[in-house]
């Protein structure tokens, strides 16, 4: 009976951990604009999700901040500049090409080129090891002597 009571209390306590759903926007056009802009901004907690997709507390706060700035009449470019000034270029999914982000843009190509060079070097060395080499006259004479000695020793 005690176990049944404990399980029942546990089941009844689970809804206490649920969060309240965000209220529907008063202005659907504003909400669509918020979702479009937050889709271009990276969640600083999740890092692999946009602000629009993330449910982290910080992401919700940032979405609310974007929403309030839009209500204040700021343009998308002004809000993006505010976010970059506050959190750096990392907050943008498509950071601009400048000296501080050059490695970010060139990195994949540098790694691809390095991998291609390493593969070419490995294949060239492998080919050199696998090619048949001609025996020198001394090596040929020694091999023939060993073969004759092996045949003579086997026939006795």
Short mmCIF file of C-alpha atoms in Angstrom, two decimals:
data_model
loop_
_atom_site.label_atom_id
_atom_site.label_comp_id
_atom_site.label_asym_id
_atom_site.label_seq_id
_atom_site.Cartn_x
_atom_site.Cartn_y
_atom_site.Cartn_z
CA UNK A 1 0.00 0.00 0.00
CA UNK A 2 2.88 2.38 0.82
CA UNK A 3 4.45 1.77 -2.57
CA UNK A 4 1.20 2.47 -4.34
CA UNK A 5 0.83 5.75 -2.42
CA UNK A 6 4.42 6.77 -3.23
CA UNK A 7 3.92 6.05 -6.95
CA UNK A 8 0.63 7.96 -6.95
CA UNK A 9 2.27 10.99 -5.27
CA UNK A 10 5.13 10.86 -7.75
CA UNK A 11 2.76 10.76 -10.72
CA UNK A 12 0.74 13.66 -9.33
CA UNK A 13 3.89 15.74 -8.73
CA UNK A 14 5.18 15.47 -12.35
CA UNK A 15 3.04 18.31 -13.75
CA UNK A 16 4.76 20.68 -11.32
CA UNK A 17 7.90 20.47 -13.49
CA UNK A 18 6.10 21.46 -16.68
CA UNK A 19 6.53 24.98 -18.03
CA UNK A 20 3.66 27.20 -19.01
CA UNK A 21 3.20 27.54 -22.75
CA UNK A 22 4.13 30.89 -24.22
CA UNK A 23 1.05 32.97 -24.99
CA UNK A 24 0.08 33.37 -28.61
CA UNK A 25 1.28 36.65 -30.07
CA UNK A 26 -1.09 39.56 -30.22
CA UNK A 27 0.38 40.49 -33.60
CA UNK A 28 0.99 37.53 -35.94
CA UNK A 29 3.05 39.68 -38.34
CA UNK A 30 5.36 40.70 -35.49
CA UNK A 31 5.68 37.08 -34.36
CA UNK A 32 6.55 36.00 -37.91
CA UNK A 33 9.21 38.72 -38.06
CA UNK A 34 10.60 37.60 -34.67
CA UNK A 35 10.79 33.99 -35.87
CA UNK A 36 12.49 35.01 -39.14
CA UNK A 37 15.15 37.08 -37.34
CA UNK A 38 15.74 34.61 -34.51
CA UNK A 39 16.23 31.85 -37.09
CA UNK A 40 19.38 33.78 -38.17
CA UNK A 41 20.73 34.01 -34.61
CA UNK A 42 22.52 31.20 -32.77
CA UNK A 43 21.44 30.06 -29.33
CA UNK A 44 24.33 30.84 -27.01
CA UNK A 45 23.51 27.87 -24.77
CA UNK A 46 22.72 25.17 -27.35
CA UNK A 47 25.10 26.46 -30.06
CA UNK A 48 23.73 24.04 -32.65
CA UNK A 49 20.27 25.55 -32.67
CA UNK A 50 18.89 28.88 -33.66
CA UNK A 51 17.16 31.09 -31.14
CA UNK A 52 13.90 30.27 -32.89
CA UNK A 53 14.35 26.52 -32.32
CA UNK A 54 15.83 26.63 -28.82
CA UNK A 55 13.83 26.31 -25.60
CA UNK A 56 16.70 27.22 -23.28
CA UNK A 57 15.91 29.93 -20.74
CA UNK A 58 18.50 32.30 -22.23
CA UNK A 59 17.09 31.75 -25.73
CA UNK A 60 13.59 32.57 -24.50
CA UNK A 61 14.92 35.74 -22.85
CA UNK A 62 16.73 36.75 -26.06
CA UNK A 63 13.61 36.11 -28.15
CA UNK A 64 11.64 38.31 -25.77
CA UNK A 65 14.31 40.98 -26.06
CA UNK A 66 14.13 40.80 -29.88
CA UNK A 67 10.34 41.04 -29.65
CA UNK A 68 10.49 44.09 -27.37
CA UNK A 69 13.03 45.83 -29.64
CA UNK A 70 10.78 45.20 -32.63
CA UNK A 71 7.85 46.68 -30.74
CA UNK A 72 10.06 49.71 -30.02
CA UNK A 73 10.39 50.21 -33.78
CA UNK A 74 13.95 48.99 -34.36
CA UNK A 75 14.81 47.41 -37.71
CA UNK A 76 16.16 43.88 -38.10
CA UNK A 77 19.60 45.29 -38.95
CA UNK A 78 19.65 47.38 -35.76
CA UNK A 79 18.66 44.37 -33.66
CA UNK A 80 21.34 42.23 -35.34
CA UNK A 81 23.95 44.94 -34.63
CA UNK A 82 22.82 45.08 -30.99
CA UNK A 83 23.18 41.31 -30.64
CA UNK A 84 26.62 41.30 -32.29
CA UNK A 85 27.79 44.20 -30.11
CA UNK A 86 26.65 42.33 -27.02
CA UNK A 87 27.59 38.71 -27.90
CA UNK A 88 30.05 38.95 -30.78
CA UNK A 89 29.91 37.50 -34.29
CA UNK A 90 29.37 34.05 -32.78
CA UNK A 91 25.68 34.87 -32.31
CA UNK A 92 25.21 35.02 -36.11
CA UNK A 93 24.73 31.80 -38.07
CA UNK A 94 26.36 33.51 -41.06
CA UNK A 95 29.13 35.67 -39.60
CA UNK A 96 30.64 38.32 -41.89
CA UNK A 97 34.01 37.76 -43.50
CA UNK A 98 36.57 39.85 -41.63
CA UNK A 99 39.98 39.28 -40.07
CA UNK A 100 38.57 37.78 -36.88
CA UNK A 101 36.36 35.30 -38.76
CA UNK A 102 38.70 34.45 -41.66
CA UNK A 103 39.75 31.15 -40.11
CA UNK A 104 36.12 30.23 -39.62
CA UNK A 105 35.43 30.73 -43.32
CA UNK A 106 38.72 29.30 -44.65
CA UNK A 107 39.10 26.50 -42.10
CA UNK A 108 37.13 23.81 -43.94
CA UNK A 109 39.00 24.48 -47.18
CA UNK A 110 42.38 24.44 -45.41
CA UNK A 111 41.51 21.12 -43.76
CA UNK A 112 40.31 19.68 -47.08
CA UNK A 113 43.55 20.72 -48.82
CA UNK A 114 45.68 19.32 -45.99
CA UNK A 115 43.78 16.03 -46.15
CA UNK A 116 44.25 15.88 -49.93
CA UNK A 117 47.99 16.52 -49.61
CA UNK A 118 48.33 13.88 -46.89
CA UNK A 119 46.44 11.34 -49.00
CA UNK A 120 48.59 12.12 -52.07
CA UNK A 121 51.79 11.76 -50.03
CA UNK A 122 50.60 8.46 -48.54
CA UNK A 123 49.59 7.03 -51.95
CA UNK A 124 52.88 8.07 -53.58
CA UNK A 125 54.92 6.41 -50.82
CA UNK A 126 52.74 3.30 -50.98
CA UNK A 127 53.19 3.06 -54.76
CA UNK A 128 56.96 3.37 -54.37
CA UNK A 129 56.99 0.50 -51.88
CA UNK A 130 54.82 -1.76 -54.05
CA UNK A 131 56.57 -1.33 -57.42
CA UNK A 132 58.81 -4.19 -58.54
CA UNK A 133 62.45 -3.25 -58.69
CA UNK A 134 65.01 -4.80 -61.02
CA UNK A 135 67.70 -6.84 -59.32
CA UNK A 136 71.27 -5.73 -59.68
CA UNK A 137 73.64 -8.26 -61.30
CA UNK A 138 75.15 -9.00 -57.86
CA UNK A 139 71.71 -9.65 -56.34
CA UNK A 140 70.74 -11.88 -59.30
CA UNK A 141 73.95 -13.93 -59.01
CA UNK A 142 73.46 -14.37 -55.26
CA UNK A 143 69.83 -15.45 -55.76
CA UNK A 144 70.83 -18.01 -58.39
CA UNK A 145 73.58 -19.35 -56.09
CA UNK A 146 71.06 -19.72 -53.25
CA UNK A 147 68.61 -21.51 -55.53
CA UNK A 148 71.32 -23.91 -56.77
CA UNK A 149 72.46 -24.57 -53.20
CA UNK A 150 68.86 -25.25 -52.17
CA UNK A 151 68.35 -27.69 -55.07
CA UNK A 152 71.63 -29.49 -54.46
CA UNK A 153 70.91 -29.77 -50.77
CA UNK A 154 67.42 -31.15 -51.44
CA UNK A 155 68.58 -33.88 -53.85
CA UNK A 156 71.07 -35.53 -51.51
#
